[in-house]
Coordinates of C-alpha atoms and ligand atoms in Angstrom, one line a residue:
M1 CA 119.8 112.7 104.0
P2 CA 119.6 109.3 105.7
N3 CA 123.3 108.4 106.4
T4 CA 123.9 105.1 105.4
N5 CA 127.0 104.6 107.3
A6 CA 125.7 105.3 110.6
P7 CA 125.4 102.0 112.6
A8 CA 121.4 101.9 112.6
W9 CA 121.8 101.8 108.4
Q10 CA 124.6 99.4 108.6
A11 CA 123.1 97.1 111.3
L12 CA 120.1 96.9 108.8
V13 CA 122.7 95.8 105.6
A14 CA 124.3 93.2 107.7
H15 CA 120.8 91.9 108.9
Q16 CA 119.7 91.6 105.3
A17 CA 123.4 89.7 104.4
R18 CA 122.1 87.1 107.2
F19 CA 118.5 87.5 106.1
S20 CA 118.5 86.9 102.6
S21 CA 117.9 83.6 101.8
A22 CA 114.9 83.8 104.3
H23 CA 111.6 82.2 102.4
L24 CA 108.4 83.3 103.9
R25 CA 107.6 79.5 103.5
D26 CA 109.9 78.9 106.3
L27 CA 109.4 81.8 108.6
F28 CA 105.7 81.0 108.5
A29 CA 106.8 77.2 109.4
S30 CA 108.7 77.9 112.5
D31 CA 106.5 80.4 113.5
P32 CA 102.5 79.2 114.6
Q33 CA 102.1 82.7 116.0
R34 CA 103.5 85.1 113.2
F35 CA 100.2 86.4 112.1
E36 CA 99.2 87.1 115.9
R37 CA 102.9 89.1 115.9
F38 CA 102.9 90.8 113.0
S39 CA 99.6 91.7 112.9
L40 CA 97.3 95.1 114.4
E41 CA 94.4 96.1 114.7
L42 CA 92.8 99.7 115.3
E43 CA 89.0 100.8 115.1
G44 CA 88.4 97.4 113.0
L45 CA 90.8 98.3 110.6
L46 CA 93.3 95.2 110.3
V47 CA 96.6 95.4 109.1
D48 CA 98.5 92.2 108.3
F49 CA 102.4 92.8 108.1
S50 CA 103.3 88.7 108.4
K51 CA 103.6 88.2 104.8
Q52 CA 106.2 90.7 104.7
R53 CA 109.9 89.3 104.9
I54 CA 110.9 90.4 108.2
D55 CA 111.3 88.8 111.5
D56 CA 111.9 90.6 115.1
T57 CA 115.3 91.7 114.4
T58 CA 114.1 93.5 111.1
L59 CA 111.5 95.0 113.4
R60 CA 113.8 96.3 116.1
L61 CA 116.6 97.6 113.8
L62 CA 114.1 99.3 111.7
V63 CA 112.4 101.1 114.6
D64 CA 116.1 102.2 115.5
L65 CA 116.6 103.1 112.2
A66 CA 113.6 105.7 112.8
E67 CA 114.8 106.9 116.4
T68 CA 118.2 107.4 114.6
A69 CA 116.2 109.9 112.1
R70 CA 114.5 111.5 115.1
L71 CA 110.9 110.4 114.1
G72 CA 109.5 111.5 117.5
E73 CA 110.8 115.0 117.1
W74 CA 109.4 115.5 113.6
R75 CA 106.2 114.2 114.6
A76 CA 106.1 116.9 117.3
R77 CA 107.2 119.2 114.7
L78 CA 104.3 118.5 112.3
F79 CA 101.9 118.5 114.8
A80 CA 102.9 121.9 116.3
G81 CA 102.4 123.7 112.7
E82 CA 106.2 124.1 112.5
K83 CA 107.4 125.4 109.1
I84 CA 108.6 122.1 108.0
N85 CA 107.9 122.5 104.4
F86 CA 110.8 125.0 104.7
S87 CA 111.7 125.2 101.0
E88 CA 108.3 126.9 100.5
Q89 CA 108.1 128.5 104.3
R90 CA 104.7 127.0 105.2
A91 CA 103.6 124.5 107.6
V92 CA 101.8 120.9 107.4
M93 CA 98.9 121.2 108.8
H94 CA 96.7 119.0 107.4
P95 CA 96.4 117.5 110.5
A96 CA 93.9 120.4 111.9
L97 CA 91.3 119.8 109.3
R98 CA 90.3 116.6 110.9
Y99 CA 90.6 117.8 113.9
L100 CA 87.1 117.3 115.6
K101 CA 87.8 118.3 119.5
L102 CA 87.1 121.2 121.2
G103 CA 89.8 124.0 121.8
A104 CA 92.6 125.0 119.6
F105 CA 95.0 123.4 117.6
P106 CA 98.0 123.4 116.5
S107 CA 98.6 125.5 119.8
A108 CA 97.0 128.7 121.8
A109 CA 99.2 131.1 120.2
W110 CA 98.6 129.8 117.0
D111 CA 95.1 128.4 116.5
V112 CA 94.1 127.9 113.2
M113 CA 90.8 126.1 114.2
P114 CA 88.2 129.2 114.2
E115 CA 88.9 129.5 110.4
V116 CA 88.8 125.7 110.0
R117 CA 85.6 125.3 111.6
A118 CA 84.1 128.7 109.8
V119 CA 84.6 126.9 106.4
R120 CA 83.0 123.6 108.0
A121 CA 79.9 125.5 108.7
Q122 CA 80.0 127.0 105.4
M123 CA 80.5 123.9 103.9
R124 CA 77.4 122.4 106.0
A125 CA 75.2 125.1 104.9
F126 CA 75.7 125.1 101.1
S127 CA 75.5 121.3 100.7
E128 CA 72.5 120.9 102.6
R129 CA 70.9 123.6 100.7
V130 CA 72.2 122.2 97.1
R131 CA 71.1 118.5 98.7
G132 CA 68.0 119.7 100.1
G133 CA 67.1 121.3 96.1
L134 CA 67.0 124.7 97.9
W135 CA 70.1 126.2 96.0
R136 CA 68.0 127.0 92.6
G137 CA 69.9 127.9 89.1
F138 CA 69.0 131.1 87.3
S139 CA 65.9 129.1 86.0
G140 CA 64.8 128.7 89.6
E141 CA 65.7 124.7 89.1
A142 CA 67.4 122.7 91.7
I143 CA 71.1 121.3 91.0
R144 CA 70.8 117.7 89.8
D145 CA 74.9 118.1 88.6
V146 CA 77.6 118.5 90.1
V147 CA 80.9 119.2 88.1
N148 CA 84.1 119.3 90.3
I149 CA 87.1 121.1 88.2
G150 CA 90.3 120.5 89.5
I151 CA 93.7 118.6 88.8
G152 CA 96.1 116.7 91.0
G153 CA 94.8 116.9 94.9
S154 CA 92.1 119.3 93.7
D155 CA 90.6 116.0 91.8
L156 CA 92.3 112.5 92.7
G157 CA 91.7 113.2 96.4
P158 CA 87.6 114.2 96.3
K159 CA 87.1 112.1 93.3
M160 CA 88.3 108.6 94.8
V161 CA 86.3 109.5 98.2
V162 CA 83.3 110.2 96.1
R163 CA 83.7 107.1 94.0
T164 CA 84.5 104.9 96.7
L165 CA 81.7 106.0 99.5
S166 CA 79.4 105.9 96.5
A167 CA 77.0 103.8 98.4
Y168 CA 76.7 106.3 100.8
Q169 CA 75.6 108.7 98.2
R170 CA 71.7 109.2 98.5
S171 CA 71.3 112.5 97.9
G172 CA 70.3 112.3 93.7
L173 CA 73.1 114.7 92.9
R174 CA 75.0 113.1 89.7
M175 CA 78.8 114.0 90.7
H176 CA 81.4 114.4 87.9
F177 CA 85.3 115.3 87.6
V178 CA 87.1 117.1 85.0
S179 CA 90.8 117.6 85.3
N180 CA 92.3 116.8 81.7
V181 CA 92.9 120.0 79.6
D182 CA 91.9 117.5 76.6
S183 CA 88.7 119.1 75.4
A184 CA 87.4 115.5 75.5
H185 CA 86.9 115.4 79.3
L186 CA 85.0 118.3 79.4
A187 CA 83.2 118.3 75.9
K188 CA 81.6 114.9 76.2
L189 CA 80.6 115.5 79.8
L190 CA 79.0 119.2 78.7
D191 CA 76.8 117.4 76.2
S192 CA 75.2 115.4 78.7
L193 CA 74.6 118.0 81.1
D194 CA 71.7 120.7 81.5
P195 CA 73.2 124.5 82.3
R196 CA 70.0 125.2 84.2
S197 CA 70.4 122.7 86.6
T198 CA 74.6 122.0 86.8
L199 CA 76.9 123.1 89.3
F200 CA 80.7 123.7 88.6
V201 CA 82.9 124.0 92.2
V202 CA 86.3 125.2 90.5
A203 CA 88.7 123.5 93.0
S204 CA 92.3 125.0 92.5
K205 CA 94.5 126.1 95.8
T206 CA 96.5 128.2 93.5
F207 CA 93.2 129.6 91.4
S208 CA 95.9 129.4 88.4
T209 CA 96.6 126.0 87.3
Q210 CA 96.3 125.8 83.3
E211 CA 94.2 122.7 83.1
T212 CA 91.8 123.9 85.7
M213 CA 91.7 127.6 84.7
L214 CA 91.1 126.6 80.9
N215 CA 88.4 123.8 81.6
A216 CA 86.8 126.2 84.2
H217 CA 86.7 129.3 81.5
T218 CA 85.4 126.7 79.4
A219 CA 82.6 125.9 81.5
R220 CA 81.6 129.6 82.5
A221 CA 81.2 130.2 78.8
W222 CA 78.6 127.2 78.4
L223 CA 76.8 128.6 81.5
C224 CA 76.8 132.2 80.3
A225 CA 75.7 131.5 76.5
A226 CA 72.6 129.6 78.2
A227 CA 71.9 132.2 80.8
G228 CA 71.7 134.6 77.8
E229 CA 71.5 138.4 79.1
G230 CA 71.0 137.3 82.5
W231 CA 74.7 135.9 82.7
A232 CA 76.1 138.2 85.3
R233 CA 73.4 136.6 88.0
A234 CA 73.3 133.5 86.8
L235 CA 77.4 133.3 87.3
P236 CA 77.6 132.9 91.1
L237 CA 74.5 130.2 91.0
H238 CA 76.4 127.8 89.0
F239 CA 79.9 128.5 90.0
V240 CA 82.0 128.0 93.5
A241 CA 85.2 128.2 94.2
V242 CA 87.6 126.3 96.8
T243 CA 90.9 128.3 96.9
S244 CA 93.3 130.3 98.7
D245 CA 93.1 133.0 96.3
V246 CA 90.1 134.9 96.8
G247 CA 91.3 137.2 94.5
R248 CA 91.7 135.2 91.8
A249 CA 88.2 133.6 92.3
A250 CA 87.0 137.3 92.1
T251 CA 88.3 138.2 88.9
F252 CA 86.8 135.2 87.8
G253 CA 83.4 136.5 88.4
L254 CA 82.6 135.0 91.8
P255 CA 81.8 136.8 95.0
E256 CA 83.3 135.8 98.4
A257 CA 80.5 134.3 99.8
N258 CA 81.0 131.4 96.9
V259 CA 84.5 131.2 98.0
F260 CA 85.1 128.0 100.7
R261 CA 88.9 128.8 101.6
M262 CA 91.8 126.8 101.8
W263 CA 95.3 128.0 103.4
D264 CA 98.8 127.9 102.4
W265 CA 99.3 125.3 105.2
V266 CA 97.3 122.5 103.4
G267 CA 99.2 120.6 100.4
G268 CA 97.1 119.8 97.5
R269 CA 97.7 115.9 97.9
Y270 CA 96.7 116.6 101.6
S271 CA 93.8 118.9 101.0
L272 CA 90.9 116.5 100.4
W273 CA 90.1 117.3 104.3
S274 CA 89.5 120.8 103.4
A275 CA 87.3 122.4 101.3
V276 CA 88.4 120.6 98.5
G277 CA 86.3 117.8 99.9
L278 CA 83.3 119.7 99.0
P279 CA 82.1 117.4 96.2
I280 CA 82.1 114.7 99.0
A281 CA 80.1 116.8 101.6
L282 CA 77.5 116.9 98.6
A283 CA 77.2 113.4 97.7
I284 CA 77.2 112.0 101.5
G285 CA 76.4 114.9 103.4
M286 CA 78.2 116.7 106.2
N287 CA 77.7 114.5 108.4
G288 CA 79.1 111.6 106.3
F289 CA 82.2 114.1 105.3
E290 CA 82.8 114.4 109.1
R291 CA 83.2 110.4 109.9
L292 CA 85.6 110.4 107.1
L293 CA 87.5 113.1 109.3
A294 CA 86.8 111.1 112.3
G295 CA 88.3 108.3 110.9
A296 CA 91.4 110.0 110.0
Q297 CA 92.0 111.6 113.5
A298 CA 91.8 108.3 115.0
M299 CA 94.7 107.7 112.8
D300 CA 96.5 110.8 114.1
T301 CA 96.0 109.9 117.3
H302 CA 97.4 106.5 116.9
F303 CA 99.9 107.6 114.9
C304 CA 101.0 110.1 117.8
E305 CA 100.5 107.9 121.0
A306 CA 101.6 104.2 119.9
P307 CA 104.6 103.0 120.3
F308 CA 106.8 102.8 116.9
D309 CA 106.9 99.0 117.1
K310 CA 102.8 98.8 117.4
N311 CA 102.6 102.1 115.4
L312 CA 100.4 101.5 111.9
P313 CA 102.1 104.2 110.0
V314 CA 105.0 103.6 111.3
L315 CA 105.9 100.1 110.7
M316 CA 103.9 100.5 106.9
A317 CA 106.8 102.8 106.2
L318 CA 109.6 101.4 107.7
I319 CA 108.9 98.0 106.1
G320 CA 108.4 100.0 102.9
V321 CA 112.1 101.3 103.9
W322 CA 112.9 97.8 104.1
N323 CA 111.6 96.9 100.8
T324 CA 113.2 99.2 98.7
N325 CA 116.4 100.2 100.4
F326 CA 117.7 96.7 101.5
L327 CA 115.4 94.2 99.9
G328 CA 115.9 96.4 96.5
A329 CA 112.3 96.6 95.6
S330 CA 112.0 99.5 93.0
T331 CA 108.0 99.1 92.7
S332 CA 105.4 99.1 94.8
A333 CA 101.8 98.0 94.0
V334 CA 98.5 98.6 95.6
L335 CA 95.8 95.8 94.6
P336 CA 92.3 96.8 96.4
Y337 CA 89.8 94.3 95.9
N338 CA 86.9 96.5 95.9
E339 CA 85.4 98.1 92.8
S340 CA 84.7 101.1 94.5
L341 CA 88.2 101.7 95.5
R342 CA 89.2 102.1 91.6
F343 CA 90.6 105.5 91.9
L344 CA 92.9 105.1 94.9
P345 CA 95.7 103.8 93.2
S346 CA 96.0 106.7 91.3
F347 CA 95.2 108.9 94.1
L348 CA 98.1 107.3 96.3
Q349 CA 100.5 107.7 92.9
Q350 CA 100.5 111.5 93.6
L351 CA 100.8 111.3 97.2
E352 CA 103.2 109.1 97.7
M353 CA 105.4 109.8 94.2
E354 CA 105.0 113.7 94.3
S355 CA 106.2 113.7 98.0
N356 CA 108.8 111.6 98.2
G357 CA 109.7 110.7 94.5
K358 CA 113.3 113.0 95.3
T359 CA 116.8 112.3 95.2
V360 CA 117.9 115.7 96.8
G361 CA 117.4 115.7 100.7
R362 CA 116.7 118.5 103.1
D363 CA 120.2 119.7 103.4
G364 CA 120.5 119.8 100.1
L365 CA 122.6 116.6 99.3
P366 CA 122.0 114.2 97.0
L367 CA 120.7 111.3 98.8
S368 CA 123.0 108.4 99.3
C369 CA 119.7 105.8 98.8
Q370 CA 117.3 105.6 96.4
A371 CA 114.1 106.9 98.0
N372 CA 110.1 106.3 96.7
P373 CA 109.4 103.4 94.6
I374 CA 107.2 103.7 91.6
V375 CA 103.9 102.8 92.8
W376 CA 101.0 101.4 90.8
G377 CA 98.4 99.4 90.7
E378 CA 94.6 98.3 90.0
I379 CA 91.7 96.7 91.3
G380 CA 91.5 93.0 91.8
S381 CA 90.2 90.4 90.7
N382 CA 90.9 92.3 87.1
G383 CA 94.6 92.6 87.9
Q384 CA 94.8 88.6 88.2
H385 CA 93.9 88.5 84.3
A386 CA 96.3 90.9 83.4
F387 CA 99.6 91.5 85.3
F388 CA 99.6 89.2 88.1
Q389 CA 101.6 86.6 85.5
L390 CA 104.5 89.1 86.1
L391 CA 103.9 89.4 90.1
H392 CA 104.2 85.3 90.3
Q393 CA 106.8 84.4 87.8
G394 CA 108.4 88.0 86.4
G395 CA 111.3 87.5 88.9
W396 CA 110.9 91.5 90.0
L397 CA 110.5 92.1 93.4
V398 CA 107.3 94.0 93.7
P399 CA 105.9 94.5 97.4
S400 CA 102.2 95.0 97.4
D401 CA 99.6 96.7 99.6
F402 CA 96.2 93.7 99.0
I403 CA 93.3 96.4 100.7
A404 CA 89.8 95.0 101.0
S405 CA 86.4 95.2 103.0
A406 CA 84.9 92.2 104.5
Q407 CA 81.8 93.4 103.7
S408 CA 80.4 94.1 100.0
D409 CA 79.2 97.7 99.2
F410 CA 76.9 97.1 96.8
P411 CA 76.0 93.3 97.8
L412 CA 74.7 90.3 95.5
P413 CA 74.2 86.8 96.5
G414 CA 77.4 84.9 96.0
H415 CA 79.8 87.9 94.8
Q416 CA 81.4 88.8 98.0
A417 CA 82.7 85.2 98.9
P418 CA 84.6 84.6 95.5
L419 CA 86.2 88.1 95.7
M420 CA 87.1 87.1 99.3
A421 CA 88.4 83.9 98.0
N422 CA 90.6 85.8 94.8
F423 CA 91.7 87.9 97.8
L424 CA 93.2 86.3 99.9
A425 CA 94.7 83.7 97.6
Q426 CA 96.7 85.8 95.5
S427 CA 98.5 87.3 98.7
A428 CA 98.9 83.3 99.7
A429 CA 100.3 82.6 96.3
L430 CA 102.6 85.1 96.2
A431 CA 104.1 84.4 99.4
F432 CA 104.4 80.5 99.5
G433 CA 104.4 80.1 95.6
K434 CA 104.8 76.3 94.7
T435 CA 108.1 74.0 94.9
E436 CA 109.4 71.9 91.9
A437 CA 108.5 68.8 94.2
E438 CA 104.5 70.4 94.6
A439 CA 104.6 71.1 90.9
R440 CA 105.7 67.8 90.1
A441 CA 103.4 66.2 92.5
E442 CA 100.3 67.9 91.1
L443 CA 101.2 66.5 87.7
E444 CA 102.0 62.9 88.8
A445 CA 98.4 63.1 90.4
A446 CA 97.0 64.4 87.2
G447 CA 98.1 61.1 85.6
I448 CA 100.8 63.2 82.9
A449 CA 103.5 61.2 81.2
A450 CA 107.0 61.6 82.7
D451 CA 108.3 63.1 79.4
Q452 CA 105.7 66.0 79.6
I453 CA 106.2 66.4 83.1
A454 CA 109.8 67.1 82.6
A455 CA 108.7 69.8 80.0
L456 CA 106.2 71.3 81.8
L457 CA 107.6 71.4 85.1
P458 CA 110.0 74.4 84.9
H459 CA 106.8 76.6 83.8
K460 CA 104.8 75.2 86.8
V461 CA 107.0 76.3 89.7
F462 CA 106.3 79.5 91.5
A463 CA 109.2 81.2 93.5
G464 CA 107.4 82.9 96.0
N465 CA 108.3 85.0 98.4
Q466 CA 106.7 87.7 96.9
P467 CA 106.3 90.2 100.2
S468 CA 102.7 92.0 100.8
T469 CA 100.6 93.4 103.8
T470 CA 96.9 92.9 104.1
I471 CA 94.3 95.6 104.7
F472 CA 91.0 94.6 106.0
L473 CA 88.5 97.5 106.5
P474 CA 85.2 95.8 108.2
R475 CA 83.2 98.0 105.4
L476 CA 84.0 100.8 103.1
D477 CA 82.4 103.5 105.3
P478 CA 83.8 107.0 105.7
F479 CA 85.3 106.4 109.0
H480 CA 87.2 103.6 108.0
L481 CA 88.4 105.0 104.2
G482 CA 89.5 108.1 106.6
M483 CA 91.5 105.9 108.6
L484 CA 92.9 104.0 105.6
L485 CA 93.9 107.6 103.9
A486 CA 95.4 109.0 106.8
L487 CA 97.4 105.9 107.3
Y488 CA 98.9 106.4 104.2
E489 CA 99.5 110.0 105.0
H490 CA 101.2 109.4 108.1
K491 CA 103.4 106.3 106.2
V492 CA 104.1 108.8 103.6
F493 CA 105.9 111.7 106.2
V494 CA 107.4 108.8 108.3
Q495 CA 109.4 107.8 105.1
G496 CA 110.4 111.3 104.2
V497 CA 112.0 111.4 107.6
V498 CA 113.7 108.3 107.0
W499 CA 115.3 109.1 103.8
G500 CA 115.5 113.0 104.9
I501 CA 113.4 114.5 102.2
N502 CA 110.8 117.4 102.6
S503 CA 108.0 115.5 101.4
F504 CA 105.4 118.9 101.2
D505 CA 107.1 120.6 98.3
Q506 CA 106.8 119.5 94.2
W507 CA 109.8 121.2 92.5
G508 CA 109.9 118.2 90.0
V509 CA 106.7 119.2 88.3
E510 CA 107.8 122.9 87.7
L511 CA 110.2 122.4 84.5
G512 CA 107.6 120.6 82.8
K513 CA 104.7 123.2 83.3
Q514 CA 107.7 126.2 82.4
L515 CA 108.4 124.4 79.1
A516 CA 104.5 123.6 78.1
G517 CA 104.4 127.6 78.5
R518 CA 106.9 128.1 76.2
L519 CA 105.7 125.8 73.5
L520 CA 102.3 127.1 73.6
P521 CA 102.9 130.1 71.7
A522 CA 105.4 128.2 69.4
L523 CA 102.2 125.8 68.8
Q524 CA 99.9 128.7 67.8
G525 CA 102.3 130.0 65.7
E526 CA 103.3 133.2 67.5
G527 CA 106.5 132.1 69.3
D528 CA 109.8 131.1 67.9
T529 CA 111.3 127.7 68.3
V530 CA 115.1 128.9 68.6
G531 CA 117.1 127.5 71.2
L532 CA 114.6 124.4 71.8
D533 CA 116.1 121.2 70.9
Q534 CA 115.7 119.6 67.3
S535 CA 113.4 116.8 68.1
T536 CA 111.0 119.3 70.1
R537 CA 110.9 121.8 66.9
A538 CA 110.6 119.0 64.4
L539 CA 107.6 117.8 66.5
I540 CA 105.8 121.1 66.8
A541 CA 106.2 121.5 62.8
W542 CA 104.6 117.9 62.5
C543 CA 101.9 119.0 65.1
R544 CA 101.1 122.4 63.3
E545 CA 101.0 120.5 59.9
N546 CA 98.4 118.0 61.2
G547 CA 96.9 119.5 64.4
D548 CA 93.9 121.5 64.6
F549 CA 94.6 124.8 66.5
Ligands
F6P601 O1 101.5 120.8 89.6 C1 101.0 120.1 90.7 C2 100.3 120.2 91.6 O2 100.7 121.7 92.0 C3 99.8 119.4 92.7 O3 100.9 119.4 93.5 C4 98.3 120.1 92.9 O4 98.0 118.7 93.7 C5 97.8 120.2 91.5 O5 98.9 120.9 90.8 C6 96.8 121.4 91.5 O6 97.3 122.6 91.9 P1 95.8 123.7 92.4 O7 95.2 123.1 93.2 O8 96.6 125.0 92.8 O9 95.1 123.8 91.1

């Protein structure tokens, strides 16, 4: 856990006490070079930290904090393939999945690249056959619809990337993602599909997740009913699996040739770079998928080589720590101004909150500080007409990431400039606000009477000083998306190191799963409710009376 009594932490506490009255208005007014000093560009990806409530001292002290947490050593351990996910005795090797150079990785002694490259080759061959219309269903028809069945990391990553890169999807394949155990998700989709031309990708690292397996079995029954007597021959023509458990996939009825392997050293929320990214390869082609990997690899290299004070993921992480632990923010908003990035907030929710949503450190002791803030978000400009009121005048400290691409991925005349104007206006308005004098001058200029001005004035003032980071991609292409996602992954890693957390397990999701397993028979009338709390017992009874299961 972080030692909050250590000099590096206490120096930040003291700095915050001195710095707390600083307003972004003053920080900008006193430094004409502020944008140059607090922004970085890497391979066309521009990250502007200047609207964060920081100065040179803040960054210097935060870098000291990272040094104290031995970030350099932890980063080396990550890239060496050490079992840093100690509670599950696993290495954390997602950077290997985007390693495109020749040779061994992470080391000659334990080189995972032959396996990784073999799966990439399998993905290429398969995706080319499906995209080229050579992979045929049981009646000889080419595939037109692909349904990814998965949940959590086996859904959010590939779905977000496929939707984000929809401008690059030229195969004509229609891509669908089913995750929810609520039958409304699958039922509505199946109604619109033709079993003869539908391919299911069952993505589950464990091949045992309840939601995924139930949806997969329902889809299998639907396919088999359509195939009739030839169902056993039809199954491998319409189902493939992405999993680390080949045995369970075989029990489901899939031969090894239909299984795309992943490994226990790939965490679910870090898995889109593995065969979990098969829908991405199917949608945009394997070359496009490898551009995504190349972008992520460029960020890996930058993360490993750049000094901490010029290192994008390190700075992003440390500024997040500053906002959470020293300025007192309990939330963090992701605000992408691009329709195609609609699923980015939910992807980042899993990445950040499942990784660092913890109160116990690696040493088993309670953390002495709050760790991950609550991550949420929505695309702009929609959010402006919904919840931005609270960001501007609600009195909460809400640091945000504004993300956009300079070029539109689906251009229409006259749309991109207003989008960018809104994008840039919001972070400026949040940072600088509007003083009482400015508001009064505006009202006076509009010819409003003095008594009305007095009544309106308090409502027209904006405190400002809401910190934000602006991330600009030149365009929403596979390479820059890969960079962006790896940027967030390493940010999460760095924060985990500073907070002293194992960012790669997720024991917190187990209790609910166990309880659901216990409640299911009770709901179906086959199990007892003895020992359950009074509220849950009463709700089960109500559910049995009113439900249809
Ligand atoms: O319940 C959480 C979780 O284990 C996530 O970490 C994971 O991404 C998701 O479930 C799905 O797991 P699987 O890929 O094994 O079905």
